[in-house]
PDB file of C-alpha atoms in Angstrom:
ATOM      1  CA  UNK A  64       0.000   0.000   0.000  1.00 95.00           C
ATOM      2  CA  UNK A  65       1.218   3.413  -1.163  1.00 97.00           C
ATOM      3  CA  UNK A  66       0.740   6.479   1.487  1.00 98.00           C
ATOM      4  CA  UNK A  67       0.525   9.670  -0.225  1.00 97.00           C
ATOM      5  CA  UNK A  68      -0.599  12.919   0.587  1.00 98.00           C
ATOM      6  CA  UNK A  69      -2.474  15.859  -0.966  1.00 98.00           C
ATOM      7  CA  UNK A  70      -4.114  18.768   0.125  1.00 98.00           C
ATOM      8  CA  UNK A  71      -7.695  19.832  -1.303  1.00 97.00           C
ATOM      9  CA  UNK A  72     -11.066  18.677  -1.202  1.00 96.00           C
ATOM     10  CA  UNK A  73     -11.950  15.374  -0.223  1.00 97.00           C
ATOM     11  CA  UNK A  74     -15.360  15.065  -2.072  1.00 97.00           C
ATOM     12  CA  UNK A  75     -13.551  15.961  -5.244  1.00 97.00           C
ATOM     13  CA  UNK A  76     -10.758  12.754  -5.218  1.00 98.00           C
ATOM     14  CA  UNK A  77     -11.023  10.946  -7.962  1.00 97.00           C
ATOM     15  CA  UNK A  78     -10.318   7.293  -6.265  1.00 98.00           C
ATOM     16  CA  UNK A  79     -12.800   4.122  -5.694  1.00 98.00           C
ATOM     17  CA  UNK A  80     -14.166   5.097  -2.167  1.00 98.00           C
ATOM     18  CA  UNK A  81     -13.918   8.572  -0.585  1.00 98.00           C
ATOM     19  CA  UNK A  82     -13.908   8.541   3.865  1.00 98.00           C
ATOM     20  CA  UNK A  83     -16.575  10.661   5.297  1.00 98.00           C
ATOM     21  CA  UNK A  84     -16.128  11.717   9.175  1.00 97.00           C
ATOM     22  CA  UNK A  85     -19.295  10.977   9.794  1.00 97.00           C
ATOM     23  CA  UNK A  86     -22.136  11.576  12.698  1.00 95.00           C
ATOM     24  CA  UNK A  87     -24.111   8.649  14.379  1.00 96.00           C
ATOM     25  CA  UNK A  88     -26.911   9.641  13.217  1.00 96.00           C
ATOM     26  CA  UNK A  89     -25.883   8.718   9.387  1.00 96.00           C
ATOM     27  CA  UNK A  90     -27.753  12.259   8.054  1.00 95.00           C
ATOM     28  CA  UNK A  91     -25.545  14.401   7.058  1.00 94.00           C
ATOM     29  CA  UNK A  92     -23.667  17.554   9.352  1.00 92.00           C
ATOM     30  CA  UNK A  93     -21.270  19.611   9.602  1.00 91.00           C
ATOM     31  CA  UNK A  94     -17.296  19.534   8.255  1.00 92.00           C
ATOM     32  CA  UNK A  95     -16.482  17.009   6.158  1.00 94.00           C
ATOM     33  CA  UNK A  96     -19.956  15.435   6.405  1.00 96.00           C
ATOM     34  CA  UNK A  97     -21.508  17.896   4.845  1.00 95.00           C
ATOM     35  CA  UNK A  98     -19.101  18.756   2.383  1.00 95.00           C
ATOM     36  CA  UNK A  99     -19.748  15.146   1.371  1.00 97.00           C
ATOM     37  CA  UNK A 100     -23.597  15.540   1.639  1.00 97.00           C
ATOM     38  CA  UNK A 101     -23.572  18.446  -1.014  1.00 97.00           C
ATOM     39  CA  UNK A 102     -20.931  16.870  -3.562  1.00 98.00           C
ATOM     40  CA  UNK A 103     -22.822  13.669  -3.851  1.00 98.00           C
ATOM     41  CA  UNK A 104     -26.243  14.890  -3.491  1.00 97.00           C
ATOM     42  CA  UNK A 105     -29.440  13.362  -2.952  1.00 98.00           C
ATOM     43  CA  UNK A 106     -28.173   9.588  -3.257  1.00 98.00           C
ATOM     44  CA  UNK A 107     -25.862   9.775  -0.378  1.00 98.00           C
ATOM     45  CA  UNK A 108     -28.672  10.802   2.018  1.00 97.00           C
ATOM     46  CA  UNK A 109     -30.750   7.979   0.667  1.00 98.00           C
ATOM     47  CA  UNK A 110     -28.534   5.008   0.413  1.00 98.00           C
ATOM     48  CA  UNK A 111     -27.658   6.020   4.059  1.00 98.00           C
ATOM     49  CA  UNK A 112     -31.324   5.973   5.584  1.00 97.00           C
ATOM     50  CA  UNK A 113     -31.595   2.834   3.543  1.00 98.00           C
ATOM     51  CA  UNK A 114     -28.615   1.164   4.694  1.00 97.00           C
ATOM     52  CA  UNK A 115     -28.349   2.654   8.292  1.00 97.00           C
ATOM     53  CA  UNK A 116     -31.745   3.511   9.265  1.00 97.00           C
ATOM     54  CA  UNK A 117     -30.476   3.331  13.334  1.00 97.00           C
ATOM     55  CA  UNK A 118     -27.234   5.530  12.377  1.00 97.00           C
ATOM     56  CA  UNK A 119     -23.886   3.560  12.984  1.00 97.00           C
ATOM     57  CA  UNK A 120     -21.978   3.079  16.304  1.00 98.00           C
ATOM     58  CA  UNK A 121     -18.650   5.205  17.223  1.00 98.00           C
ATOM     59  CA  UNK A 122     -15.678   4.095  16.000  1.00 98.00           C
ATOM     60  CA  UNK A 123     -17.925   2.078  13.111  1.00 98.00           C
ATOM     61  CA  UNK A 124     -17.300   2.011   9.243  1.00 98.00           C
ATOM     62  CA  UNK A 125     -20.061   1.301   6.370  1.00 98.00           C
ATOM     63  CA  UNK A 126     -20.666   2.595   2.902  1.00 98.00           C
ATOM     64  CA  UNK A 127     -23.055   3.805   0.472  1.00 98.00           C
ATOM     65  CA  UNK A 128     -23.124   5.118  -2.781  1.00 98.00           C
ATOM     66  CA  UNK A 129     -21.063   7.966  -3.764  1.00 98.00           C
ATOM     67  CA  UNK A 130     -23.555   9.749  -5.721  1.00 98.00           C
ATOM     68  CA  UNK A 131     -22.644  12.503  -7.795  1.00 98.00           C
ATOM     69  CA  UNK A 132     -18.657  12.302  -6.782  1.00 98.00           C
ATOM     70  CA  UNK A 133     -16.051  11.231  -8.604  1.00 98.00           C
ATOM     71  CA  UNK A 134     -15.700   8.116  -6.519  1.00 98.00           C
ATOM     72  CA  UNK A 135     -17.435   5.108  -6.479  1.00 98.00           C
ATOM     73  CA  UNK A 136     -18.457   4.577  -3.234  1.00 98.00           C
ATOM     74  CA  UNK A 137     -18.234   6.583   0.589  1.00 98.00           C
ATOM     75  CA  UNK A 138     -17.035   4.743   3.347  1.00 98.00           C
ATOM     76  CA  UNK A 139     -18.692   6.358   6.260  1.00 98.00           C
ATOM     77  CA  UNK A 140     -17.055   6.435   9.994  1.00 98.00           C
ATOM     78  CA  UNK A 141     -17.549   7.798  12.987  1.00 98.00           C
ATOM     79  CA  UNK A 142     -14.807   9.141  14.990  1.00 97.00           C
ATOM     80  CA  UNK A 143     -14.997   9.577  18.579  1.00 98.00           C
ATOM     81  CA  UNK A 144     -16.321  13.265  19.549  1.00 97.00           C
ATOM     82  CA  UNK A 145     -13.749  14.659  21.992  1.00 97.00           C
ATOM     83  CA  UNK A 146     -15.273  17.978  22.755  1.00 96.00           C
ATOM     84  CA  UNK A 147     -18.105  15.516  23.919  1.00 97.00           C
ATOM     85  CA  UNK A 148     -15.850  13.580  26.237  1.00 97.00           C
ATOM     86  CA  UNK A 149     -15.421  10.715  24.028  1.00 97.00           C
ATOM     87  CA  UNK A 150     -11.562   9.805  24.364  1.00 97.00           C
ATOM     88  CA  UNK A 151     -11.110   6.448  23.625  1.00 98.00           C
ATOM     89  CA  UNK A 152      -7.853   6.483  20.941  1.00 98.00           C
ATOM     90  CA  UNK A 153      -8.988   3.114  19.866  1.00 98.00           C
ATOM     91  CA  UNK A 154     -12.737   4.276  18.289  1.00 98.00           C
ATOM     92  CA  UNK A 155     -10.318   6.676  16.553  1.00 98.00           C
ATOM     93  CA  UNK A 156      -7.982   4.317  15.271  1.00 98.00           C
ATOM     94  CA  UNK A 157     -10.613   1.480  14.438  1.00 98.00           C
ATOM     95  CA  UNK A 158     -12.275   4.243  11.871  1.00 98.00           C
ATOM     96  CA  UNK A 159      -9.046   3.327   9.634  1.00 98.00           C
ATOM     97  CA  UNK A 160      -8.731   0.073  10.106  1.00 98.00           C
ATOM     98  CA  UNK A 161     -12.348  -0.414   9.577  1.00 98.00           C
ATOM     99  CA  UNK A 162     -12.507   1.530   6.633  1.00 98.00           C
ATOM    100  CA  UNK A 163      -9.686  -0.211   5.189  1.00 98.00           C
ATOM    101  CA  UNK A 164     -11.603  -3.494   5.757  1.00 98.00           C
ATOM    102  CA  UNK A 165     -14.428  -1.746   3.952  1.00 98.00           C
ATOM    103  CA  UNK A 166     -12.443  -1.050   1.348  1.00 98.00           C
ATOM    104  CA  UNK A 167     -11.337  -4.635   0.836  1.00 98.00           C
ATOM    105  CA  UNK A 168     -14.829  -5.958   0.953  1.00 98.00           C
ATOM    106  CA  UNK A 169     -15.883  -3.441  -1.795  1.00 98.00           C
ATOM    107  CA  UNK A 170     -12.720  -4.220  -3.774  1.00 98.00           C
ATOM    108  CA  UNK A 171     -11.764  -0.943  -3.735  1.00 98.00           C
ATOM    109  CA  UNK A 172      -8.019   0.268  -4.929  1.00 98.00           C
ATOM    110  CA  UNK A 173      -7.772   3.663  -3.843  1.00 98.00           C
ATOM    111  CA  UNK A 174      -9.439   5.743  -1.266  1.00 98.00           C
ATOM    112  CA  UNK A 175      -9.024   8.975   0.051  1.00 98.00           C
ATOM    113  CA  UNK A 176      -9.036   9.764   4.050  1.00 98.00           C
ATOM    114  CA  UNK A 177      -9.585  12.797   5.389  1.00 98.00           C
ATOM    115  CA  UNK A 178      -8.311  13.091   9.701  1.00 97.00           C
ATOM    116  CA  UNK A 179     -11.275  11.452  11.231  1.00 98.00           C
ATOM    117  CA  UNK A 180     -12.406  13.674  14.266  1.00 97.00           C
ATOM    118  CA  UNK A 181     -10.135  16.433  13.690  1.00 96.00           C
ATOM    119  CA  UNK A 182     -12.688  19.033  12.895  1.00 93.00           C
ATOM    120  CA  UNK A 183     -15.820  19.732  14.655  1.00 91.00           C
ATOM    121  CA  UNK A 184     -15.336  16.575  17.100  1.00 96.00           C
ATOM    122  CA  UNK A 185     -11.527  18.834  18.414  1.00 97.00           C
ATOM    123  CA  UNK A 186      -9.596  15.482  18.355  1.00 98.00           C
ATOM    124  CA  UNK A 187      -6.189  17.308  19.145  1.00 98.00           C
ATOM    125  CA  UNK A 188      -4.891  17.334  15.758  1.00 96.00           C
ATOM    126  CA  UNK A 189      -1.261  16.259  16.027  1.00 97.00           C
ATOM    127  CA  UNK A 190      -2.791  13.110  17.698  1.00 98.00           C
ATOM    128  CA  UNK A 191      -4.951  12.829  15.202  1.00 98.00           C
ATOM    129  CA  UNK A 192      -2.302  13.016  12.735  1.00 98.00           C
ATOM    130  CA  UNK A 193      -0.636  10.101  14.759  1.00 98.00           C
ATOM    131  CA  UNK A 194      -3.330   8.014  14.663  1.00 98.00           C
ATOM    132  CA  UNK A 195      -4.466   8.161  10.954  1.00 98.00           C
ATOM    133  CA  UNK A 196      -0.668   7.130   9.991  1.00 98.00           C
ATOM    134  CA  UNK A 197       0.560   4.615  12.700  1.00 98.00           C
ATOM    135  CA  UNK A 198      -3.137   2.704  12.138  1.00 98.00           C
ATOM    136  CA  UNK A 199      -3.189   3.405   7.719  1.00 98.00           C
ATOM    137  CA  UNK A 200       0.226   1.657   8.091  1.00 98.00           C
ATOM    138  CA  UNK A 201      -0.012  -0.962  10.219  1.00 98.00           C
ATOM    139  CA  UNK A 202      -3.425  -2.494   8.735  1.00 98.00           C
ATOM    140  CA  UNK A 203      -3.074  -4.883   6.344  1.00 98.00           C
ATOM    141  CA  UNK A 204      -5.160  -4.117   3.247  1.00 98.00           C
ATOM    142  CA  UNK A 205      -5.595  -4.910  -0.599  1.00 98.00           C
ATOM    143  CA  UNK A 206      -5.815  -0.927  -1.357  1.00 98.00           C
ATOM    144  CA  UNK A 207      -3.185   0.507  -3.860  1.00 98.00           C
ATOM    145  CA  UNK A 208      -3.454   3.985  -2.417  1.00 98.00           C
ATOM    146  CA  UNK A 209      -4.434   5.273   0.894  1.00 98.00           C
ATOM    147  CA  UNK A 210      -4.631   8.847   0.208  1.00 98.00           C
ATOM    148  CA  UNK A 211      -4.568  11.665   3.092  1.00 98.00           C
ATOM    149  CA  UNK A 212      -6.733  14.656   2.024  1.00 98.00           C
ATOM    150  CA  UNK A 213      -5.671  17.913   3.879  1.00 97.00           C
ATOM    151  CA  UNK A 214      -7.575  20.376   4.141  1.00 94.00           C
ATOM    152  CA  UNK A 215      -5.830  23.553   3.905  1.00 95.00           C
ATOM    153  CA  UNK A 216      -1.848  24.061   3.665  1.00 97.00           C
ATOM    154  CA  UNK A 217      -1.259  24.320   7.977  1.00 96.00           C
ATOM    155  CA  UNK A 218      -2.957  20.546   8.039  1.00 96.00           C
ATOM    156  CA  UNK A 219      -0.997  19.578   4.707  1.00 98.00           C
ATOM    157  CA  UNK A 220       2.170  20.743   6.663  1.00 98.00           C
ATOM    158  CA  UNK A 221       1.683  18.963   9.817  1.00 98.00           C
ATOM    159  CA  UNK A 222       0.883  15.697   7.865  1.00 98.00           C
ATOM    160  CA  UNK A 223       4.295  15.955   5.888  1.00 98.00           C
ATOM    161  CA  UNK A 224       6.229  16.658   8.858  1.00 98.00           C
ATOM    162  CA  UNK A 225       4.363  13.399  10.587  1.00 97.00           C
ATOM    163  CA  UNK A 226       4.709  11.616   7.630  1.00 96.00           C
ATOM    164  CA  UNK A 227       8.571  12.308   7.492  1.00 94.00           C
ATOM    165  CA  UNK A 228       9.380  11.008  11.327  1.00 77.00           C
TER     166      UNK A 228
END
């Protein structure tokens, strides 16, 4: 598996299966969530009521249809929420890991990541960082390419400098 890293937007990859940071609730939000909401449109929404009409648990990974994107498929998790008090590193790290799997099932070759939690949910971000490589590395996987989307140049430069070490 090849590690690489851009900075840009995430709904606009053009790989198998895109990541979406996801809510429980499986309806769209904020951050990445909605950024993935808009770019894929209608179908997303749907495919997830129809697939995940009870929402998914923390630290969870499904997928749906990627709708109007340029990928084939989203693989949804949900990160732990740390402003909320949820602080288990290991719901963090099994949102990889259980994408990856995902991404296996679906046969998938490339898929793009963006740092789970980071955002809205205040995961400290060089932990985050941390977590998304150590975990992206150390799963076993069929993928070609595990891409890390940044999302502006600061996160693109603390990824690269993590990335180096």
């Amino acid at each position: 598996m090849r590690l690489t890293l851009v900075e840009g937007d995430i709904a606009t990859q053009d790989v198998d299966a895109v990541v979406n940071a996801a809510n429980r609730a499986m309806r769209g939000g904020l951050g990445v969530d909605g950024a993935i909401h808009a770019a894929g449109g209608p179908e997303v929404l749907a495919d997830c009521v129809r697939r995940f009409p009870d929402g998914l648990a923390t630290g969870s990974a499904g997928w749906t249809t990627a709708g109007r994107m340029p990928a084939r498929w989203v693989i949804h998790v949900v990160g732990p929420n740390h402003a909320a008090g949820e602080r288990d590193r290991g719901l963090l790290t099994s949102c990889y890991s259980g994408a990856l799997a995902v991404a296996d099932e679906l046969g998938a070759r490339s898929v793009a990541f963006p740092l789970v939690s980071a955002g809205v949910y205040a995961w400290p971000r060089d932990d985050a960082i941390r977590a998304a490589i150590d975990t992206l590395r150390a799963t076993a996987t069929d993928v070609d390419e595990v891409r890390l989307v940044a999302f502006g140049s600061t996160a693109y430069d603390e990824i690269a400098t993590a990335l180096q070490v």
